[in-house]
mmCIF file of C-alpha atoms in Angstrom:
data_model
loop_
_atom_site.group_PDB
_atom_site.id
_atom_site.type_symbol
_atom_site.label_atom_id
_atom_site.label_comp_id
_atom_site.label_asym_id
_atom_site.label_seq_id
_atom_site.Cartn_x
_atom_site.Cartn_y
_atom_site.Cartn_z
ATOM 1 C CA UNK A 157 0.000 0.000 0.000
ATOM 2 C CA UNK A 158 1.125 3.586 -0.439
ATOM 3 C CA UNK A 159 2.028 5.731 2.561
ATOM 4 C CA UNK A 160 -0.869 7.545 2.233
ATOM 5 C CA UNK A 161 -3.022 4.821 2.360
ATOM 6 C CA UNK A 162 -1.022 3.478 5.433
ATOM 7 C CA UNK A 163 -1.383 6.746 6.759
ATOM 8 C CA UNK A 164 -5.347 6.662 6.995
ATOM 9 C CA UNK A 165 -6.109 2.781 7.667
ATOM 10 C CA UNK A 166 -3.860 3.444 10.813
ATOM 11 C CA UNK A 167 -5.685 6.785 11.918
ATOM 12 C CA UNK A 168 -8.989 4.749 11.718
ATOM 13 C CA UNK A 169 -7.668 1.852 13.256
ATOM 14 C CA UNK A 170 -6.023 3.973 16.533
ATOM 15 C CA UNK A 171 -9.771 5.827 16.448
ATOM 16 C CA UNK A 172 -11.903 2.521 16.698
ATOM 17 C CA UNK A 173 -9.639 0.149 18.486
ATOM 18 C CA UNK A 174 -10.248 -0.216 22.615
ATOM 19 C CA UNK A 175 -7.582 0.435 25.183
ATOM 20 C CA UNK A 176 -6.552 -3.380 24.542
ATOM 21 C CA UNK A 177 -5.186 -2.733 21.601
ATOM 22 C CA UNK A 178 -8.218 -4.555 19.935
ATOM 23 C CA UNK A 179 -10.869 -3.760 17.557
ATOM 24 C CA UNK A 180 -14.711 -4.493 18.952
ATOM 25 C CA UNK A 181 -16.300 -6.937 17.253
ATOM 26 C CA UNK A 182 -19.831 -5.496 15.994
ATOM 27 C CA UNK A 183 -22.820 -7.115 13.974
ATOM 28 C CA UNK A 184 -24.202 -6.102 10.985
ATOM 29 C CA UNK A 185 -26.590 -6.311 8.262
ATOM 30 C CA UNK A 186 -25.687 -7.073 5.165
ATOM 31 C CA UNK A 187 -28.278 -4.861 3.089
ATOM 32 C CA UNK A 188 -27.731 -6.749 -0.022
ATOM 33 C CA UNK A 189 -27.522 -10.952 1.273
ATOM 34 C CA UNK A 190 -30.963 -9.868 3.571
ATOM 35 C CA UNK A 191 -28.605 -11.323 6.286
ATOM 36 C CA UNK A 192 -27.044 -10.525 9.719
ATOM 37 C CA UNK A 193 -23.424 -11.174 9.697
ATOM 38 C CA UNK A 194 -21.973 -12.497 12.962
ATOM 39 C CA UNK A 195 -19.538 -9.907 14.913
ATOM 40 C CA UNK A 196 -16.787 -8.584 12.861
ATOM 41 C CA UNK A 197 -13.971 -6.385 13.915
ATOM 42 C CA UNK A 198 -15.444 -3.650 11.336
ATOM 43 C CA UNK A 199 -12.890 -0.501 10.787
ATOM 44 C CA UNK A 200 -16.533 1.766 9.990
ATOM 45 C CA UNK A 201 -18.067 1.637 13.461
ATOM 46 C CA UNK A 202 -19.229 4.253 15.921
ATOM 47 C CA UNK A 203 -21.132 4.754 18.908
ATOM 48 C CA UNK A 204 -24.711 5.663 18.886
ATOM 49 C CA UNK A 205 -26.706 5.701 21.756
ATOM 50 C CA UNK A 206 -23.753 4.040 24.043
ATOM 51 C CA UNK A 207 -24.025 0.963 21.330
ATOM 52 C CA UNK A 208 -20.900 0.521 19.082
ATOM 53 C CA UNK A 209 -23.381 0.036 15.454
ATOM 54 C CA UNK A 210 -21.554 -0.307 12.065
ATOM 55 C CA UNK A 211 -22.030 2.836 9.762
ATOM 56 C CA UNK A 212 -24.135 2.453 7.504
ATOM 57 C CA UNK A 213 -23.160 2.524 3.693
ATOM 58 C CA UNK A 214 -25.431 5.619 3.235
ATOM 59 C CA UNK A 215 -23.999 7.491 5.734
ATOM 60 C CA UNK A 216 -20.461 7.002 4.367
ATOM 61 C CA UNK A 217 -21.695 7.513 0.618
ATOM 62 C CA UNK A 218 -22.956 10.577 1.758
ATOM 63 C CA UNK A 219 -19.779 11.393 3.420
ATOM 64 C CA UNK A 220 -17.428 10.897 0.423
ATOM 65 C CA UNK A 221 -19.288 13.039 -2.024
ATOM 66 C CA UNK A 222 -19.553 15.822 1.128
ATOM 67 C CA UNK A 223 -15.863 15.823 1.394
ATOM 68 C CA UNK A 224 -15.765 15.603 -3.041
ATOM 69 C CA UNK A 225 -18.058 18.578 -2.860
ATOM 70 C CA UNK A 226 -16.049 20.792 -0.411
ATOM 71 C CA UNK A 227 -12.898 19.788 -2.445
ATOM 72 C CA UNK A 228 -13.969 21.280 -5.547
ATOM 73 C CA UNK A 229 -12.555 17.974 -7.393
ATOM 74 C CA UNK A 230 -14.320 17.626 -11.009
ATOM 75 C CA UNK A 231 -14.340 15.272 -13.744
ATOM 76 C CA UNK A 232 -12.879 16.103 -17.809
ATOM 77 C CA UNK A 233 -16.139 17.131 -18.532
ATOM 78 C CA UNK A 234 -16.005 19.784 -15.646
ATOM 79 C CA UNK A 235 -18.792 18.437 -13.449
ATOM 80 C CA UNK A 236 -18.413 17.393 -9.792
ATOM 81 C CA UNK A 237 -16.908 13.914 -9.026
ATOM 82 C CA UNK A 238 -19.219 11.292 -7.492
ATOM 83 C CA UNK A 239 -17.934 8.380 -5.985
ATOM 84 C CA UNK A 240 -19.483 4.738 -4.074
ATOM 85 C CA UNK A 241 -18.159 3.332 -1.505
ATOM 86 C CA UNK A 242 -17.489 0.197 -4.283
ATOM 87 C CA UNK A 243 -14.967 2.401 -6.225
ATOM 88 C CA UNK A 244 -12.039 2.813 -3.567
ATOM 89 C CA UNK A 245 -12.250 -1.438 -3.380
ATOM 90 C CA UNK A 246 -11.581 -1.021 -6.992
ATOM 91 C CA UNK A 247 -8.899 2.171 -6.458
ATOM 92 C CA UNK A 248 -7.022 -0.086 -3.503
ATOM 93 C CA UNK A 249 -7.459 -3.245 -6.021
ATOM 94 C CA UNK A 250 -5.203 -1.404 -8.969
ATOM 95 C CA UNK A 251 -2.835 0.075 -6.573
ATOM 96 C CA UNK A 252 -1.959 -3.218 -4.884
ATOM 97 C CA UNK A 253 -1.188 -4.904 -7.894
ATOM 98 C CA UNK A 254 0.812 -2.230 -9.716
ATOM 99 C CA UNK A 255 2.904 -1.861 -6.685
ATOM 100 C CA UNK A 256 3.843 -5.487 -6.904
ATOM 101 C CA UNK A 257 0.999 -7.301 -4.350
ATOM 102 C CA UNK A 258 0.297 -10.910 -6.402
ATOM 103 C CA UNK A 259 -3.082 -10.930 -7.580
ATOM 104 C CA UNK A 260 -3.746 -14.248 -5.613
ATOM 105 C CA UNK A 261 -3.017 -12.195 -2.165
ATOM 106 C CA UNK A 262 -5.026 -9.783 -3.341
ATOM 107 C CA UNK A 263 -7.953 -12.338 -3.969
ATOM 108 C CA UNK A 264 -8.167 -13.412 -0.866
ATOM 109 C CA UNK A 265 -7.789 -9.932 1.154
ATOM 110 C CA UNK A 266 -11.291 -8.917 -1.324
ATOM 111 C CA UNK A 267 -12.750 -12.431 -0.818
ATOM 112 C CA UNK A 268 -13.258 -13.355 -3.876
ATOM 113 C CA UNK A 269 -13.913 -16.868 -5.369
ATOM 114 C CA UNK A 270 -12.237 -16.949 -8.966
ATOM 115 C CA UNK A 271 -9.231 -14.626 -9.579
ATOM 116 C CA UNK A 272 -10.559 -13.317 -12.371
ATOM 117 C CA UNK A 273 -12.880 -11.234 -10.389
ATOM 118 C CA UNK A 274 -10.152 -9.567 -8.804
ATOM 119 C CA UNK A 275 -8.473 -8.979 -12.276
ATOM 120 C CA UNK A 276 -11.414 -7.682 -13.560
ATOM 121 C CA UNK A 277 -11.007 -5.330 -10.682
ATOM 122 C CA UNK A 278 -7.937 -3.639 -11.396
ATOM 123 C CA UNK A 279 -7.800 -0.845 -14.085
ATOM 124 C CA UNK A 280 -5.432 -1.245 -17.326
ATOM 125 C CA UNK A 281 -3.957 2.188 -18.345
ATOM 126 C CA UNK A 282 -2.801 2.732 -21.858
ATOM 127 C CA UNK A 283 1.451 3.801 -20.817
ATOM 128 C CA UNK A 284 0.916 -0.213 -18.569
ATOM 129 C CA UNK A 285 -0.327 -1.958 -21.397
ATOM 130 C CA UNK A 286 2.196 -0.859 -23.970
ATOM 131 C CA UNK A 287 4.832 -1.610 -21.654
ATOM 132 C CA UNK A 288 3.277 -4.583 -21.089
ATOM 133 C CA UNK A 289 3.199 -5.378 -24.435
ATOM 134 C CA UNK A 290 6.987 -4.849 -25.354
ATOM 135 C CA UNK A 291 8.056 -6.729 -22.145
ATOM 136 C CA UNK A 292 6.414 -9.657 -23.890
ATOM 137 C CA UNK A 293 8.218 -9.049 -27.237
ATOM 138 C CA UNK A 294 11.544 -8.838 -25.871
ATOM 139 C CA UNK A 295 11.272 -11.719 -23.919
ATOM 140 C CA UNK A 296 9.607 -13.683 -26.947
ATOM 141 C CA UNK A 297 12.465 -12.222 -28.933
ATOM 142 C CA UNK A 298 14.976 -14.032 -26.274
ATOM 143 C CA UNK A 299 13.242 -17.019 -26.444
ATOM 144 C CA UNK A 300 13.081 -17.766 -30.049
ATOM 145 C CA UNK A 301 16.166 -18.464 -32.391
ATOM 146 C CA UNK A 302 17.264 -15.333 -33.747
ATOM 147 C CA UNK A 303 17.746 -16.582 -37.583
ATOM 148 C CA UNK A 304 13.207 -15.754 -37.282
ATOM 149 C CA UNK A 305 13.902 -12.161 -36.907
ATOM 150 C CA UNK A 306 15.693 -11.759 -40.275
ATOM 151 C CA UNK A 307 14.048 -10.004 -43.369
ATOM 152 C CA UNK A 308 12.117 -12.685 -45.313
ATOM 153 C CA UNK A 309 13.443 -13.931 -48.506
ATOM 154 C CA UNK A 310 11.178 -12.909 -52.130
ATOM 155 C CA UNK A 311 9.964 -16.729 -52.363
ATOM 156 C CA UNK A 312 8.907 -16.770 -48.887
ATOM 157 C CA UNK A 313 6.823 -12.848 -49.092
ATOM 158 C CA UNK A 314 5.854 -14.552 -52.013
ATOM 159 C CA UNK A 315 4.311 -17.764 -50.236
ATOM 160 C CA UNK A 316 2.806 -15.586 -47.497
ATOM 161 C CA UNK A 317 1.224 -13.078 -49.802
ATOM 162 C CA UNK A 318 -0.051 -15.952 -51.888
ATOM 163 C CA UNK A 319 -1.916 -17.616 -48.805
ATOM 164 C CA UNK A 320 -4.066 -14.859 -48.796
ATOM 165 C CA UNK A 321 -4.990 -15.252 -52.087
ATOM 166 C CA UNK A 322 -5.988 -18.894 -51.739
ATOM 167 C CA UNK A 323 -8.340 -17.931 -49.090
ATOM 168 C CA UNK A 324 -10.972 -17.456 -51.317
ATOM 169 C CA UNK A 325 -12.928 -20.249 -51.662
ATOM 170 C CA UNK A 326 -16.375 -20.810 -54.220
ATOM 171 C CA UNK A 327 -18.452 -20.371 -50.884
ATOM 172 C CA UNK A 328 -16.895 -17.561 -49.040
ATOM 173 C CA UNK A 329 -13.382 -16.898 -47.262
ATOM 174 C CA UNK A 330 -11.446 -19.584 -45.138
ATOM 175 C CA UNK A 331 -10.194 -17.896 -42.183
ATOM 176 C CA UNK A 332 -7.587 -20.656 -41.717
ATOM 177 C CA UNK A 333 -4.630 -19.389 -40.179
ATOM 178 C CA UNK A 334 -1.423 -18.949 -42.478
ATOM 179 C CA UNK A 335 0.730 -22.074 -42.443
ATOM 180 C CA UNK A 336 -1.564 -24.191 -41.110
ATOM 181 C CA UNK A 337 -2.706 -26.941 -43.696
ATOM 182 C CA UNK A 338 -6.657 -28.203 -44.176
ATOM 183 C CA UNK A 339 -8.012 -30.113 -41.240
ATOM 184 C CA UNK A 340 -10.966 -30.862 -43.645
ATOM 185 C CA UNK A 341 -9.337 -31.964 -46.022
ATOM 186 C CA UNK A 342 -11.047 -29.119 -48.338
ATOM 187 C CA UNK A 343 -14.577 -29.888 -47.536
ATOM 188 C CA UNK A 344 -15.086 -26.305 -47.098
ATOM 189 C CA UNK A 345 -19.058 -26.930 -45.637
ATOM 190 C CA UNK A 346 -17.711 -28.480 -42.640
ATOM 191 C CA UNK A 347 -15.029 -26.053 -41.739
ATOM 192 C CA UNK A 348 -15.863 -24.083 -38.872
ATOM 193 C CA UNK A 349 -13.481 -20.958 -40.187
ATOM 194 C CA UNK A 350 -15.115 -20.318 -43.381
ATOM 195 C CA UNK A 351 -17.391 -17.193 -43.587
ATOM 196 C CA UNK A 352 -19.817 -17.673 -45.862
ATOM 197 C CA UNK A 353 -20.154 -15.170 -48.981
ATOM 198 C CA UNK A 354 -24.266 -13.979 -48.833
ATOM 199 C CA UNK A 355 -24.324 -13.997 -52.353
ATOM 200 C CA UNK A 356 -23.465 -17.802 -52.374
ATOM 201 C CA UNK A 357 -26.510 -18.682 -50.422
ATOM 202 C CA UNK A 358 -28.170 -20.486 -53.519
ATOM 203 C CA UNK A 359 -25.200 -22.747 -54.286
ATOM 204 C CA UNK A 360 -25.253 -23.707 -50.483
ATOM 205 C CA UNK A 361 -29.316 -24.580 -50.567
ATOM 206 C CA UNK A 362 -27.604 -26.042 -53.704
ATOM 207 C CA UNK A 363 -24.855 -28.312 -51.598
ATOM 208 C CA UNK A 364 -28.209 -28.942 -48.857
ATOM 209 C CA UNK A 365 -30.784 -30.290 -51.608
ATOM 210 C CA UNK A 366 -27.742 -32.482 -52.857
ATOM 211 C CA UNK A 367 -27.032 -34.010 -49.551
ATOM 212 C CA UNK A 368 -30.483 -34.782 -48.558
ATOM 213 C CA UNK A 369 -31.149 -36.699 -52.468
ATOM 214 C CA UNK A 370 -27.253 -38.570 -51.232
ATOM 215 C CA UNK A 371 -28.018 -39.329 -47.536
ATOM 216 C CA UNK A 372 -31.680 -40.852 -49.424
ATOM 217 C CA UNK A 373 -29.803 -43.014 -51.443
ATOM 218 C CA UNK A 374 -27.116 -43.965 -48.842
ATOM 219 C CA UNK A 375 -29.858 -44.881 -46.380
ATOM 220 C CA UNK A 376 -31.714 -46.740 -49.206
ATOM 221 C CA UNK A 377 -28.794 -48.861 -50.649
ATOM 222 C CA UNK A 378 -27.466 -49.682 -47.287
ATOM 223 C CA UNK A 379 -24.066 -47.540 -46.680
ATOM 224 C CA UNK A 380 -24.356 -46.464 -43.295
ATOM 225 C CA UNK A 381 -21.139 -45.130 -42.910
ATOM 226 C CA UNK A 382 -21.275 -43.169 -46.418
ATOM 227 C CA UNK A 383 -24.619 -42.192 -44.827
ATOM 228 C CA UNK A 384 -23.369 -40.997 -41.428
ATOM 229 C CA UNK A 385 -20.525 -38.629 -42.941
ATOM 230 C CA UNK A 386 -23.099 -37.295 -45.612
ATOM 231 C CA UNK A 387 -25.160 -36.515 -42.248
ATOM 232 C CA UNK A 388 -22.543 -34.141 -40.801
ATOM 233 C CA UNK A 389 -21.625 -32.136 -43.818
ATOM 234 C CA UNK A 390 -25.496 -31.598 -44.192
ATOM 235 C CA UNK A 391 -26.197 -30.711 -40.311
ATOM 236 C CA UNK A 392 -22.685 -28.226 -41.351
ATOM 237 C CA UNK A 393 -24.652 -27.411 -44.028
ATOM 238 C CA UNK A 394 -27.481 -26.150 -41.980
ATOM 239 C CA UNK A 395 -25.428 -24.194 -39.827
ATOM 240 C CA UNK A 396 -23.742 -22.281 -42.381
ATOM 241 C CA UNK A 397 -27.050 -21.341 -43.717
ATOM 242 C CA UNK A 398 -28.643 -20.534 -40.046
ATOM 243 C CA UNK A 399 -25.308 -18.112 -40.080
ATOM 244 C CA UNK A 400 -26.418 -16.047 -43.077
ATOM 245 C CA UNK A 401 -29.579 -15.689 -41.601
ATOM 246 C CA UNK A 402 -28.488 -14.178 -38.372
ATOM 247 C CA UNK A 403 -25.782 -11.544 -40.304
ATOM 248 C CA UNK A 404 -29.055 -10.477 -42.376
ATOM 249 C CA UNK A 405 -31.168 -10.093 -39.408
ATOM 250 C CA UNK A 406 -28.139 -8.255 -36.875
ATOM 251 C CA UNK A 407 -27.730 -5.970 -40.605
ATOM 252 C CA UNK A 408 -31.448 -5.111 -40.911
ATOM 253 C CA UNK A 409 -32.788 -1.536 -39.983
ATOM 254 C CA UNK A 410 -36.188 -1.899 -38.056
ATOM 255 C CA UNK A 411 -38.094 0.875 -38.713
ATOM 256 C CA UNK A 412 -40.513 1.645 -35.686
ATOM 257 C CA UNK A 413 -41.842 4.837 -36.993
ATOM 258 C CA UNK A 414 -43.299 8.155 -35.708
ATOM 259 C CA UNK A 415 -45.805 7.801 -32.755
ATOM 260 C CA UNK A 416 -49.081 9.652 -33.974
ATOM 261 C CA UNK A 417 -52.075 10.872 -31.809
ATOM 262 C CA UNK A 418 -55.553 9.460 -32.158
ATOM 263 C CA UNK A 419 -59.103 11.210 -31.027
ATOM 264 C CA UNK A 420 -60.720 9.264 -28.569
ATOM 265 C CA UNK A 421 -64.299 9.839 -27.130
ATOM 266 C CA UNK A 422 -63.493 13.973 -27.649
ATOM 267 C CA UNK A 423 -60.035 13.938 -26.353
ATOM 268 C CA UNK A 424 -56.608 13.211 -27.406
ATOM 269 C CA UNK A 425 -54.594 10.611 -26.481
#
């Protein structure tokens, strides 16, 4: 934690704690669960009405935007800052870890059940993940043999400029990745990377009306395995085709028109 964080946590703890040396243990209601928590040596606690009660997380929203307020402190867009209690577990969250607390500490102190909660909790700034990013060049680049960080020869820009252009497929674009080879063997229907062209929709109803007439005949003559792998290109089939159809509806412009008003019994509604 930063000093000035330090700082504060110990002037509340030296304001709550007893002449042991120890912090009461209070109850409280947790507003959210609908449940009473059993005594907890809570930091926000004061006395009211000779009873040590928790404060409430009303009275200490209230209190931060008071002491925002008085501050003067405003936003880029010039208006006055307004914070929840929720935001300085998110504040103390990206602090930690940028000052080097592991994230798996830092889990348990927020009591959190998957790490990725906690991750999700601390902010990325553009300057961290740059740096971030070349950190993880340089040590790729110290990793791999250095003979791959040489200019590429004509035949091999050649080769990788030329995968690009065998890409293009009769039903779309394969979005294989470049020097991989064809896990389907070319049977471009079954291939979860192509993206199907819209304008090819007729020669895929095309490839569908084909494969029901072969999985008929298959089925009729006997050849259940020639029958089985005709099934999955044409259940591949159908998915490709339930694909277009979701691109054309997520690309279609509803058009809810004006509201109008309409007389009713003398008046308008």
């Amino acid at each position: 934690m930063s000093p000035e964080l330090t700082d504060v946590l110990s002037a509340i703890v030296s304001r709550v704690r007893e002449a042991s040396g120890a912090i009461p243990l209070i109850p409280f209601y947790d507003g959210l669960e609908k449940i009473w928590h059993p005594p907890t040596p809570l930091l926000f606690q004061w006395s009211s009405g000779g009873q040590l009660r928790a404060v409430s997380s009303k009275t200490i929203r209230k209190a931060i935007n008071e002491i925002l307020h008085a501050a003067g402190l405003t936003n880029a867009a010039g208006q006055p800052l307004n914070y929840q209690p929720h935001d300085f577990r998110r504040i103390f969250t990206t602090e930690a870890i940028m000052n080097g607390m592991p994230p798996h500490i830092a889990q348990l102190i927020l009591g959190h059940k998957n790490i990725n909660t906690t991750m999700g909790y601390k902010a990325v700034y553009p300057e961290e993940a740059i740096n971030g990013h070349r950190a993880f060049i340089a040590r790729r680049r110290a990793l791999r043999p250095s003979e791959e960080y040489r200019t590429p020869t004509d035949a091999e820009w050649e080769e990788f400029l030329g995968h690009f252009e065998r890409r293009k497929v009769a039903l779309g674009d394969c979005g294989r990745a470049y020097g991989t080879s064809c896990q389907h063997e070319h049977s471009c229907v079954r291939c979860p990377v192509l993206r199907v062209d819209p304008a090819q929709r007729l020669r895929l109803e095309e490839i569908r009306s084909n494969l029901r007439k072969r999985v008929a005949e298959a089925e009729r003559e006997g050849w259940l395995g020639e029958a089985e792998g005709l099934r999955v290109s044409l259940a591949a089939t159908e998915n490709k085709l339930s694909q277009l159809d979701d691109r054309r509806h997520r690309a279609t412009t509803i058009n809810l028109g004006i509201p109008t008003f309409r007389e009713i019994a003398g008046r308008t509604s």
